[in-house]
Structures are given as structure tokens and as C-alpha cells.
mmCIF file of C-alpha atoms in Angstrom:
data_model
loop_
_atom_site.group_PDB
_atom_site.id
_atom_site.type_symbol
_atom_site.label_atom_id
_atom_site.label_comp_id
_atom_site.label_asym_id
_atom_site.label_seq_id
_atom_site.Cartn_x
_atom_site.Cartn_y
_atom_site.Cartn_z
ATOM 1 C CA UNK I 250 -183.218 108.081 90.974
ATOM 2 C CA UNK I 251 -184.322 110.539 93.672
ATOM 3 C CA UNK I 252 -181.919 110.576 96.619
ATOM 4 C CA UNK I 253 -182.686 112.080 100.024
ATOM 5 C CA UNK I 254 -179.610 112.683 102.187
ATOM 6 C CA UNK I 255 -180.552 113.008 105.844
ATOM 7 C CA UNK I 256 -178.044 115.417 107.337
ATOM 8 C CA UNK I 257 -175.498 117.683 105.666
ATOM 9 C CA UNK I 258 -172.646 117.329 108.111
ATOM 10 C CA UNK I 259 -169.222 115.880 107.440
ATOM 11 C CA UNK I 260 -170.551 112.553 106.137
ATOM 12 C CA UNK I 261 -173.868 113.422 104.497
ATOM 13 C CA UNK I 262 -172.619 116.729 103.208
ATOM 14 C CA UNK I 263 -169.552 115.154 101.651
ATOM 15 C CA UNK I 264 -171.122 112.199 99.875
ATOM 16 C CA UNK I 265 -174.341 114.064 99.079
ATOM 17 C CA UNK I 266 -172.390 117.043 97.817
ATOM 18 C CA UNK I 267 -170.298 114.861 95.530
ATOM 19 C CA UNK I 268 -173.424 113.163 94.199
ATOM 20 C CA UNK I 269 -175.112 116.500 93.517
ATOM 21 C CA UNK I 270 -171.969 117.835 91.862
ATOM 22 C CA UNK I 271 -172.019 114.768 89.578
ATOM 23 C CA UNK I 272 -175.556 115.624 88.476
ATOM 24 C CA UNK I 273 -177.568 113.225 90.624
ATOM 25 C CA UNK I 274 -181.016 114.244 91.908
ATOM 26 C CA UNK I 275 -180.107 114.970 95.545
ATOM 27 C CA UNK I 276 -182.128 116.684 98.274
ATOM 28 C CA UNK I 277 -180.769 117.307 101.781
ATOM 29 C CA UNK I 278 -183.038 116.998 104.815
ATOM 30 C CA UNK I 279 -181.553 119.407 107.371
ATOM 31 C CA UNK I 280 -182.385 121.333 110.523
ATOM 32 C CA UNK I 281 -183.226 125.018 110.282
ATOM 33 C CA UNK I 282 -179.878 126.346 111.480
ATOM 34 C CA UNK I 283 -177.961 124.175 109.007
ATOM 35 C CA UNK I 284 -180.387 125.166 106.252
ATOM 36 C CA UNK I 285 -179.697 128.840 106.938
ATOM 37 C CA UNK I 286 -175.938 128.310 106.693
ATOM 38 C CA UNK I 287 -176.237 126.352 103.454
ATOM 39 C CA UNK I 288 -178.579 128.915 101.885
ATOM 40 C CA UNK I 289 -176.265 131.743 102.828
ATOM 41 C CA UNK I 290 -172.882 130.223 101.985
ATOM 42 C CA UNK I 291 -173.686 127.156 99.902
ATOM 43 C CA UNK I 292 -172.440 123.645 100.543
ATOM 44 C CA UNK I 293 -168.649 123.846 100.621
ATOM 45 C CA UNK I 294 -166.262 120.895 100.511
ATOM 46 C CA UNK I 295 -162.522 121.375 101.002
ATOM 47 C CA UNK I 296 -160.770 118.198 99.949
ATOM 48 C CA UNK I 297 -157.489 116.844 98.580
ATOM 49 C CA UNK I 298 -159.721 115.195 95.970
ATOM 50 C CA UNK I 299 -161.081 118.531 94.754
ATOM 51 C CA UNK I 300 -163.105 121.331 96.299
ATOM 52 C CA UNK I 301 -166.847 121.793 95.766
ATOM 53 C CA UNK I 302 -169.099 124.831 96.213
ATOM 54 C CA UNK I 303 -172.748 124.490 95.264
ATOM 55 C CA UNK I 304 -176.283 125.547 96.104
ATOM 56 C CA UNK I 305 -177.955 122.358 97.333
ATOM 57 C CA UNK I 306 -181.631 121.483 97.217
ATOM 58 C CA UNK I 307 -182.884 121.564 100.814
ATOM 59 C CA UNK I 308 -185.946 120.470 102.734
ATOM 60 C CA UNK I 309 -186.664 120.820 106.435
ATOM 61 C CA UNK I 310 -188.415 118.372 108.758
ATOM 62 C CA UNK I 311 -192.162 118.684 108.408
ATOM 63 C CA UNK I 312 -191.985 119.790 104.778
ATOM 64 C CA UNK I 313 -191.437 116.376 103.195
ATOM 65 C CA UNK I 314 -194.336 115.388 100.964
ATOM 66 C CA UNK I 315 -192.935 113.014 98.336
ATOM 67 C CA UNK I 316 -191.399 109.558 98.394
ATOM 68 C CA UNK I 317 -187.751 109.038 97.486
ATOM 69 C CA UNK I 318 -186.020 106.092 95.847
ATOM 70 C CA UNK I 319 -183.024 106.097 98.208
ATOM 71 C CA UNK I 320 -182.564 107.640 101.643
ATOM 72 C CA UNK I 321 -178.956 108.008 102.813
ATOM 73 C CA UNK I 322 -179.256 108.272 106.587
ATOM 74 C CA UNK I 323 -176.144 110.022 107.918
ATOM 75 C CA UNK I 324 -177.160 111.143 111.416
ATOM 76 C CA UNK I 325 -175.477 110.183 114.690
ATOM 77 C CA UNK I 326 -176.952 107.361 116.762
ATOM 78 C CA UNK I 327 -178.397 109.737 119.347
ATOM 79 C CA UNK I 328 -180.435 111.438 116.599
ATOM 80 C CA UNK I 329 -181.823 108.227 115.106
ATOM 81 C CA UNK I 330 -185.225 108.316 116.816
ATOM 82 C CA UNK I 331 -185.925 111.871 115.669
ATOM 83 C CA UNK I 332 -184.596 111.137 112.186
ATOM 84 C CA UNK I 333 -186.934 108.146 111.783
ATOM 85 C CA UNK I 334 -189.915 110.368 112.477
ATOM 86 C CA UNK I 335 -188.603 113.047 110.129
ATOM 87 C CA UNK I 336 -188.115 110.701 107.172
ATOM 88 C CA UNK I 337 -191.378 108.771 107.574
ATOM 89 C CA UNK I 338 -193.259 110.851 104.942
ATOM 90 C CA UNK I 339 -190.455 110.178 102.438
ATOM 91 C CA UNK I 340 -190.590 106.392 102.769
ATOM 92 C CA UNK I 341 -192.745 104.726 100.144
ATOM 93 C CA UNK I 342 -193.270 101.069 99.226
ATOM 94 C CA UNK I 343 -190.180 101.076 96.973
ATOM 95 C CA UNK I 344 -187.892 103.251 99.096
ATOM 96 C CA UNK I 345 -184.506 101.867 100.139
ATOM 97 C CA UNK I 346 -183.069 103.256 103.383
ATOM 98 C CA UNK I 347 -179.257 103.079 103.489
ATOM 99 C CA UNK I 348 -178.004 104.054 106.968
ATOM 100 C CA UNK I 349 -174.365 105.071 107.378
ATOM 101 C CA UNK I 350 -174.317 104.847 111.170
ATOM 102 C CA UNK I 351 -171.594 102.965 113.011
ATOM 103 C CA UNK I 352 -172.467 99.812 114.931
ATOM 104 C CA UNK I 353 -175.286 97.344 114.397
ATOM 105 C CA UNK I 354 -178.143 98.303 116.714
ATOM 106 C CA UNK I 355 -179.664 100.886 114.379
ATOM 107 C CA UNK I 356 -180.548 98.196 111.825
ATOM 108 C CA UNK I 357 -183.073 96.485 114.095
ATOM 109 C CA UNK I 358 -184.663 99.814 115.016
ATOM 110 C CA UNK I 359 -185.041 100.845 111.391
ATOM 111 C CA UNK I 360 -186.450 97.480 110.337
ATOM 112 C CA UNK I 361 -188.960 97.555 113.175
ATOM 113 C CA UNK I 362 -190.113 101.046 112.170
ATOM 114 C CA UNK I 363 -190.148 100.727 108.375
ATOM 115 C CA UNK I 364 -190.140 96.975 107.684
ATOM 116 C CA UNK I 365 -187.278 94.643 106.906
ATOM 117 C CA UNK I 366 -187.547 95.096 103.139
ATOM 118 C CA UNK I 367 -186.985 98.845 103.338
ATOM 119 C CA UNK I 368 -183.604 98.695 105.087
ATOM 120 C CA UNK I 369 -180.226 98.033 103.510
ATOM 121 C CA UNK I 370 -176.759 98.198 105.034
ATOM 122 C CA UNK I 371 -174.206 100.935 104.520
ATOM 123 C CA UNK I 372 -170.644 101.673 105.573
ATOM 124 C CA UNK I 373 -168.566 104.758 104.879
ATOM 125 C CA UNK I 374 -164.856 105.324 105.395
ATOM 126 C CA UNK I 375 -163.797 108.948 105.430
ATOM 127 C CA UNK I 376 -161.894 111.373 107.654
ATOM 128 C CA UNK I 377 -163.821 114.643 107.582
ATOM 129 C CA UNK I 378 -165.317 117.259 109.867
ATOM 130 C CA UNK I 379 -167.239 120.549 109.844
ATOM 131 C CA UNK I 380 -165.142 123.623 110.547
ATOM 132 C CA UNK I 381 -166.284 126.771 112.347
ATOM 133 C CA UNK I 382 -167.684 128.201 109.102
ATOM 134 C CA UNK I 383 -169.781 125.101 108.423
ATOM 135 C CA UNK I 384 -167.541 123.902 105.615
ATOM 136 C CA UNK I 385 -166.851 120.192 105.149
ATOM 137 C CA UNK I 386 -163.125 119.584 105.514
ATOM 138 C CA UNK I 387 -161.935 116.261 104.083
ATOM 139 C CA UNK I 388 -158.492 115.421 105.478
ATOM 140 C CA UNK I 389 -157.119 112.420 103.583
ATOM 141 C CA UNK I 390 -157.815 110.972 100.115
ATOM 142 C CA UNK I 391 -159.820 107.863 101.107
ATOM 143 C CA UNK I 392 -163.552 108.505 100.625
ATOM 144 C CA UNK I 393 -165.339 105.178 100.363
ATOM 145 C CA UNK I 394 -168.994 104.196 100.442
ATOM 146 C CA UNK I 395 -170.174 100.579 100.638
ATOM 147 C CA UNK I 396 -173.768 99.322 100.574
ATOM 148 C CA UNK I 397 -175.720 96.118 100.128
ATOM 149 C CA UNK I 398 -178.699 93.991 101.038
ATOM 150 C CA UNK I 399 -178.571 92.717 104.603
ATOM 151 C CA UNK I 400 -179.035 89.126 103.390
ATOM 152 C CA UNK I 401 -176.091 89.691 100.987
ATOM 153 C CA UNK I 402 -178.273 89.044 97.943
ATOM 154 C CA UNK I 403 -177.586 90.807 94.629
ATOM 155 C CA UNK I 404 -181.005 92.333 94.132
ATOM 156 C CA UNK I 405 -182.264 94.414 91.233
ATOM 157 C CA UNK I 406 -182.612 97.464 93.459
ATOM 158 C CA UNK I 407 -179.020 97.071 94.623
ATOM 159 C CA UNK I 408 -177.930 97.167 90.985
ATOM 160 C CA UNK I 409 -179.946 100.355 90.429
ATOM 161 C CA UNK I 410 -178.537 102.005 93.552
ATOM 162 C CA UNK I 411 -175.017 100.944 92.636
ATOM 163 C CA UNK I 412 -175.416 102.567 89.221
ATOM 164 C CA UNK I 413 -176.692 105.780 90.840
ATOM 165 C CA UNK I 414 -173.857 106.052 93.366
ATOM 166 C CA UNK I 415 -170.899 105.088 91.208
ATOM 167 C CA UNK I 416 -168.777 107.572 89.255
ATOM 168 C CA UNK I 417 -169.716 110.506 91.459
ATOM 169 C CA UNK I 418 -166.311 111.649 92.643
ATOM 170 C CA UNK I 419 -165.768 109.090 95.411
ATOM 171 C CA UNK I 420 -165.235 105.344 95.667
ATOM 172 C CA UNK I 421 -168.603 103.551 95.720
ATOM 173 C CA UNK I 422 -169.093 99.806 95.766
ATOM 174 C CA UNK I 423 -171.834 97.237 96.327
ATOM 175 C CA UNK I 424 -170.117 95.161 99.023
ATOM 176 C CA UNK I 425 -169.941 91.368 98.627
ATOM 177 C CA UNK I 426 -171.212 91.178 102.223
ATOM 178 C CA UNK I 427 -172.330 94.426 103.821
ATOM 179 C CA UNK I 428 -172.904 92.706 107.170
ATOM 180 C CA UNK I 429 -169.265 91.634 107.198
ATOM 181 C CA UNK I 430 -168.194 95.194 106.375
ATOM 182 C CA UNK I 431 -170.370 96.544 109.206
ATOM 183 C CA UNK I 432 -168.893 94.126 111.739
ATOM 184 C CA UNK I 433 -165.323 94.801 110.654
ATOM 185 C CA UNK I 434 -165.708 98.555 110.990
ATOM 186 C CA UNK I 435 -167.282 97.966 114.420
ATOM 187 C CA UNK I 436 -164.308 95.813 115.446
ATOM 188 C CA UNK I 437 -161.890 98.560 114.398
ATOM 189 C CA UNK I 438 -163.733 101.386 116.143
ATOM 190 C CA UNK I 439 -164.511 99.424 119.307
ATOM 191 C CA UNK I 440 -160.913 98.295 119.614
ATOM 192 C CA UNK I 441 -159.566 101.789 118.949
ATOM 193 C CA UNK I 442 -161.901 103.330 121.512
ATOM 194 C CA UNK I 443 -161.271 100.634 124.096
ATOM 195 C CA UNK I 444 -157.490 100.830 123.834
ATOM 196 C CA UNK I 445 -157.194 104.614 123.945
ATOM 197 C CA UNK I 446 -159.878 105.230 126.578
ATOM 198 C CA UNK I 447 -158.825 102.500 129.003
ATOM 199 C CA UNK I 448 -155.127 103.347 128.708
ATOM 200 C CA UNK I 449 -155.684 107.126 128.453
ATOM 201 C CA UNK I 450 -153.288 107.596 125.576
ATOM 202 C CA UNK I 451 -152.892 107.410 121.830
ATOM 203 C CA UNK I 452 -152.333 104.144 119.989
ATOM 204 C CA UNK I 453 -148.646 104.983 119.666
ATOM 205 C CA UNK I 454 -148.280 105.791 123.356
ATOM 206 C CA UNK I 455 -149.974 102.552 124.370
ATOM 207 C CA UNK I 456 -147.840 100.475 121.989
ATOM 208 C CA UNK I 457 -144.665 102.097 123.371
ATOM 209 C CA UNK I 458 -145.583 101.481 127.018
ATOM 210 C CA UNK I 459 -144.506 98.294 128.810
ATOM 211 C CA UNK I 460 -147.207 95.692 128.243
ATOM 212 C CA UNK I 461 -149.122 98.047 125.956
ATOM 213 C CA UNK I 462 -148.971 95.946 122.814
ATOM 214 C CA UNK I 463 -150.015 92.799 124.669
ATOM 215 C CA UNK I 464 -152.948 94.675 126.181
ATOM 216 C CA UNK I 465 -154.036 95.966 122.772
ATOM 217 C CA UNK I 466 -153.830 92.522 121.201
ATOM 218 C CA UNK I 467 -155.902 90.992 124.002
ATOM 219 C CA UNK I 468 -158.560 93.679 123.736
ATOM 220 C CA UNK I 469 -158.823 93.293 119.946
ATOM 221 C CA UNK I 470 -159.317 89.552 120.378
ATOM 222 C CA UNK I 471 -162.045 90.165 122.942
ATOM 223 C CA UNK I 472 -163.829 92.593 120.635
ATOM 224 C CA UNK I 473 -163.569 90.112 117.756
ATOM 225 C CA UNK I 474 -165.054 87.368 119.932
ATOM 226 C CA UNK I 475 -168.039 89.608 120.736
ATOM 227 C CA UNK I 476 -168.570 90.168 117.005
ATOM 228 C CA UNK I 477 -168.363 86.433 116.357
ATOM 229 C CA UNK I 478 -170.990 85.825 119.037
ATOM 230 C CA UNK I 479 -173.178 88.325 117.186
ATOM 231 C CA UNK I 480 -172.873 86.444 113.895
ATOM 232 C CA UNK I 481 -169.642 87.736 112.357
ATOM 233 C CA UNK I 482 -167.696 85.168 110.359
ATOM 234 C CA UNK I 483 -164.143 85.892 111.351
ATOM 235 C CA UNK I 484 -161.638 86.757 108.653
ATOM 236 C CA UNK I 485 -158.207 86.254 110.165
ATOM 237 C CA UNK I 486 -156.494 88.484 107.628
ATOM 238 C CA UNK I 487 -158.735 91.424 108.588
ATOM 239 C CA UNK I 488 -158.154 90.876 112.314
ATOM 240 C CA UNK I 489 -154.428 90.758 111.586
ATOM 241 C CA UNK I 490 -154.616 94.059 109.654
ATOM 242 C CA UNK I 491 -156.610 95.685 112.460
ATOM 243 C CA UNK I 492 -154.112 94.425 115.037
ATOM 244 C CA UNK I 493 -151.160 95.720 113.029
ATOM 245 C CA UNK I 494 -152.794 99.150 112.701
ATOM 246 C CA UNK I 495 -153.633 99.423 116.397
ATOM 247 C CA UNK I 496 -150.276 98.259 117.779
ATOM 248 C CA UNK I 497 -147.998 100.675 115.916
#
């Protein structure tokens, strides 16, 4: 299965690098400056789960000529429009696009551009960044990748993709409901951002302040209600876990 990873930053570089290290057929679509760094120093991962140094297969925008089976889209939301144009030559009738962006809005944009059948859902959970040398620094052991059909069906292509992504040095799983996973990550991030930005402090500082925990709980409930209005089927145990995490 031919895999195109769009971006070789903290997310794309980590999961794509692990896949390549495990022998999968991986190509990275990168900008020129990133390509120069990777050609000069290789793709380097520093991780508590094991370091990686390799010479990745690279392609730059404008040089794509072939279709790929899977496209892992790992750009930020503000780069989505440009990325859609860049990957267009790589999208064939059987290509599955698996975006790892946060939020929900990117799904509609991708489906409008490439058709509903081309787009799947994806969620990653990892704490990583690029350091000043362009190395991918993975901070804590969790490194999870979830994916699935947006109608939650167990399709044949999902089975093929699952087989390609498993056993590659990170935790990979075809989610029972990828839309639920997307909403629940959105609830966590929106609540975290809302609490810390509005109160101008860390989670711990807010929880320790008078009225801080009550504020955090109210905001989490408001965020959850927005998700429910968007189609999320509330799971009380997940909201309780999120609340416990964000009120410590």
C-alpha cells in the first residue's frame, strides 16, 4: 500500500517515520526548506519509545505524478487550502484521504473538493514538537492513531488501511466510531483552550483559584452541549474523564 504523508513535522514526521522504519512504502510531501533539512540530516525522531534516524523518500509540491492508496494529511488548519491543491495530483479513484487535523470543519472542505467517498476520519494523540535542529521530539509514551469511515462502517478499504498501519511502532486502531473520537478530542481541546485563555492561567492555577473549578465545569458542559448540537452522542463517562483532567 503506497502511503503519502503530507507534512513531516511533529505529527506527520513521527507517524510517517515510524511507518517507514517498519518497512511501509512511505513518501513525504514537504516544502523545499523542510526537504533540504531532511536530505541533509535525515528524518530524526527522539522518543522514549525508541529513536529513529532514516533517509526518507521525499517529493515536493508540483512534482507529484502518481496516485497513492492512502494520504495522511498532517498539516495545520491554516495550510489546508494549499495542501488540497498540492495533493490533487495524488488523489485517484481509489485513494483514501485520512486527515489528522483537529476539529470538524476540515471534513466538509475535503469532501467538497475530492468527493465524500475519498475522505475518512482520523485522530492522533501524541505530545511532540520540532526542535531547533528540525528533529522530532516525542515527549511522553502515548503515540496513538485512530481512523475510520465517517459513516462508521467497517469497509474493505478500512481493513486494508488498518493492516497497513498496525504493528509499525505506535498504537494504531480502526476506531469503532471515528466521528465520536473526533468530537471527544474537540471537546477536550476546546475546553482546555477556553479555560486557560479566559482565566489566563494553567489548569492547575484555575482549579486552585476561588470559583475556578466551578468555572471549568460550566465551560466543559457548554462545550459538550455545542458538540451535541453538532451531532455528538454524549458519553457521560468521557465527559467525566475530561472534567476530572481539567479540574486538577
